[in-house]
Coordinates of C-alpha atoms and ligand atoms in Angstrom, one line a residue:
X24 CA -2.7 14.5 -17.5
X25 CA -0.8 13.8 -14.3
X26 CA -1.8 17.1 -12.7
X27 CA -5.5 16.5 -13.9
X28 CA -5.5 13.2 -12.1
X29 CA -4.2 14.8 -8.9
X30 CA -6.8 17.6 -8.9
X31 CA -9.2 17.7 -6.0
X32 CA -12.6 16.2 -6.0
X33 CA -15.1 16.9 -3.2
X34 CA -16.5 13.8 -1.6
X35 CA -20.1 13.7 -0.2
X36 CA -21.5 11.0 1.9
X37 CA -25.0 9.5 1.4
X38 CA -26.5 12.5 3.2
X39 CA -24.9 14.8 0.7
X40 CA -22.6 16.2 3.5
X41 CA -19.1 17.2 2.4
X42 CA -16.8 14.8 4.2
X43 CA -13.5 14.6 2.3
X44 CA -11.4 15.6 -0.6
X45 CA -9.9 13.0 -2.8
X46 CA -7.7 13.1 -6.0
X47 CA -9.5 12.7 -9.4
X48 CA -7.6 9.4 -9.8
X49 CA -9.3 8.1 -6.5
X50 CA -12.6 9.4 -7.6
X51 CA -12.6 7.6 -10.9
X52 CA -11.5 4.5 -9.1
X53 CA -14.5 4.8 -6.7
X54 CA -16.8 5.5 -9.7
X55 CA -15.5 2.6 -11.7
X56 CA -15.9 0.2 -8.8
X57 CA -19.5 1.5 -8.3
X58 CA -18.7 2.9 -4.9
X59 CA -19.4 6.5 -5.8
X60 CA -21.4 8.5 -8.4
X61 CA -20.5 11.8 -9.9
X62 CA -22.6 14.8 -8.9
X63 CA -23.0 17.3 -11.7
X64 CA -25.0 20.5 -12.0
X65 CA -27.1 20.0 -15.0
X66 CA -28.9 23.3 -15.7
X67 CA -29.5 24.1 -12.0
X68 CA -30.3 20.5 -10.9
X69 CA -27.8 18.2 -9.4
X70 CA -27.8 14.9 -11.2
X71 CA -25.9 11.8 -10.2
X72 CA -24.1 9.7 -12.8
X73 CA -22.8 6.2 -12.3
X74 CA -19.8 5.1 -14.4
X75 CA -21.6 4.2 -17.5
X76 CA -23.7 7.3 -17.5
X77 CA -20.7 9.5 -16.8
X78 CA -18.8 7.8 -19.5
X79 CA -21.6 8.5 -22.0
X80 CA -22.0 12.1 -20.8
X81 CA -18.3 12.5 -21.4
X82 CA -18.6 11.3 -25.0
X83 CA -21.7 13.4 -25.6
X84 CA -20.4 16.6 -24.1
X85 CA -16.6 16.5 -24.4
X86 CA -14.7 18.9 -22.1
X87 CA -11.1 20.0 -21.9
X88 CA -10.8 18.6 -18.5
X89 CA -10.9 14.9 -19.4
X90 CA -8.5 12.1 -18.9
X91 CA -7.7 9.3 -21.3
X92 CA -7.5 5.7 -20.6
X93 CA -6.4 3.1 -23.1
X94 CA -9.9 2.8 -24.4
X95 CA -11.8 5.9 -23.7
X96 CA -11.8 9.6 -22.5
X97 CA -13.7 10.6 -19.5
X98 CA -14.4 14.0 -17.9
X99 CA -12.8 14.9 -14.6
X100 CA -15.5 14.9 -11.8
X101 CA -15.6 17.8 -9.4
X102 CA -17.9 16.3 -6.8
X103 CA -18.7 12.7 -6.1
X104 CA -21.3 11.0 -3.9
X105 CA -20.4 7.9 -2.0
X106 CA -22.7 4.9 -2.6
X107 CA -21.8 3.2 0.5
X108 CA -22.5 4.4 3.9
X109 CA -19.0 4.3 5.1
X110 CA -18.0 7.9 5.2
X111 CA -19.9 9.5 8.1
X112 CA -17.8 12.0 9.7
X113 CA -15.6 10.3 12.3
X114 CA -16.6 10.8 15.8
X115 CA -13.1 11.8 16.7
X116 CA -11.8 15.1 15.4
X117 CA -8.6 14.5 13.4
X118 CA -5.5 16.1 14.9
X119 CA -4.6 18.2 11.8
X120 CA -3.2 21.6 11.4
X121 CA -6.5 22.8 10.0
X122 CA -8.4 21.5 13.0
X123 CA -6.0 23.1 15.5
X124 CA -6.6 26.4 13.7
X125 CA -10.4 25.7 13.9
X126 CA -10.2 24.8 17.6
X127 CA -8.2 28.0 18.4
X128 CA -10.3 30.1 16.0
X129 CA -7.2 31.5 14.4
X130 CA -6.5 33.2 17.7
X131 CA -3.0 33.4 19.1
X132 CA -3.4 31.5 22.5
X133 CA -0.8 33.8 24.2
X134 CA -1.9 37.3 23.3
X135 CA -5.5 36.5 22.3
X136 CA -5.5 38.3 19.0
X137 CA -6.9 36.9 15.8
X138 CA -4.7 36.5 12.7
X139 CA -4.7 35.3 9.2
X140 CA -3.6 31.7 9.3
X141 CA -0.4 32.5 7.5
X142 CA 0.6 34.7 10.3
X143 CA 0.1 32.0 12.9
X144 CA 2.4 29.2 13.9
X145 CA 1.7 25.9 15.8
X146 CA 3.5 26.1 19.1
X147 CA 4.5 23.4 21.4
X148 CA 3.6 24.7 24.9
X149 CA 6.3 22.5 26.5
X150 CA 9.0 22.7 23.9
X151 CA 9.6 19.6 21.9
X152 CA 13.2 19.3 22.8
X153 CA 12.1 19.3 26.5
X154 CA 9.9 16.4 25.9
X155 CA 6.8 18.2 25.0
X156 CA 4.6 15.9 22.9
X157 CA 2.8 16.8 19.6
X158 CA -0.7 16.4 20.9
X159 CA -4.0 18.3 21.2
X160 CA -3.0 19.2 24.7
X161 CA 0.4 20.6 24.0
X162 CA -0.1 22.4 20.6
X163 CA -1.6 25.8 20.2
X164 CA -1.9 28.6 17.7
X165 CA 0.7 31.3 18.3
X166 CA 1.4 34.5 16.5
X167 CA 4.9 35.1 15.3
X168 CA 5.8 37.8 17.9
X169 CA 4.5 35.6 20.8
X170 CA 6.3 32.6 19.3
X171 CA 9.5 34.5 19.0
X172 CA 9.2 35.8 22.5
X173 CA 8.5 32.4 24.0
X174 CA 11.2 30.8 22.0
X175 CA 12.4 27.6 23.7
X176 CA 10.7 28.1 27.1
X177 CA 7.7 27.1 28.9
X178 CA 5.0 29.8 29.1
X179 CA 5.7 30.2 32.9
X180 CA 9.5 30.7 32.4
X181 CA 8.8 33.8 30.2
X182 CA 5.7 35.1 32.1
X183 CA 3.2 34.1 29.4
X184 CA -0.2 32.7 30.0
X185 CA -2.3 30.5 27.9
X186 CA -5.6 32.0 26.8
X187 CA -7.2 28.7 27.6
X188 CA -6.1 25.2 28.3
X189 CA -5.6 23.3 25.0
X190 CA -7.5 20.0 24.7
X191 CA -9.0 17.8 22.1
X192 CA -12.1 19.5 20.7
X193 CA -15.5 17.8 21.2
X194 CA -17.0 19.2 18.0
X195 CA -17.4 16.9 15.0
X196 CA -16.8 18.7 11.8
X197 CA -18.7 17.7 8.8
X198 CA -15.9 18.9 6.6
X199 CA -12.5 17.5 7.5
X200 CA -11.0 19.0 4.5
X201 CA -8.1 21.2 4.0
X202 CA -9.8 24.4 2.9
X203 CA -6.6 26.0 1.7
X204 CA -6.7 23.7 -1.4
X205 CA -8.1 25.3 -4.5
X206 CA -11.9 25.0 -4.3
X207 CA -13.9 24.4 -7.4
X208 CA -17.0 26.6 -7.8
X209 CA -19.2 23.6 -7.9
X210 CA -18.1 22.8 -4.3
X211 CA -19.6 26.1 -2.9
X212 CA -23.1 24.8 -2.4
X213 CA -21.9 21.7 -0.4
X214 CA -19.2 23.6 1.5
X215 CA -21.7 26.2 2.6
X216 CA -24.2 23.7 3.7
X217 CA -21.5 22.0 5.7
X218 CA -20.5 25.2 7.2
X219 CA -23.8 25.9 8.7
X220 CA -24.3 22.3 9.8
X221 CA -21.2 22.0 11.9
X222 CA -22.1 20.9 15.4
X223 CA -21.1 23.5 17.9
X224 CA -20.3 23.3 21.5
Ligands
LIG3 ZN1 0.4 36.4 20.1

């Protein structure tokens, strides 16, 4: 029950753009407050359900993935659509690990090679203990060999050069979601759409 409530739900804005991921708990709250509807693929068509409709549907078609309150059981939503227009993607790109990887395109900024994310670190260009801040301008992707070589030095000190000057990206991602979380199959359509609609340049 606890783990079900913490599962991930994809959040769409009014334009059906994927904008976030929230917990089942949060999604049910938004649904209950009338601030979101559940999106559900019903025989190939996406239908939206408000709280009452989703509650009825949960009784009509019970499912293992349901949570119980004191008075009723309700199915766990996978995708919700926000009713209010308050979740347009933010103008400013969030400074997250995911977005640094996105900006640097999974490329080590010292040797210029591409890696799997698990083989990349985030590196402080000016080391942290020498006053280097944790900012867009001072954090880059680095592969483990480059990271080891650079250690606690500035790039100049060890004769390394940055591939390009790190800065705050200008793009505005539609999906500011951590894509390493387990994605539900029902998200695919929306994530794919978002992928192709990301503003470039
Ligand atoms: Zn490298």
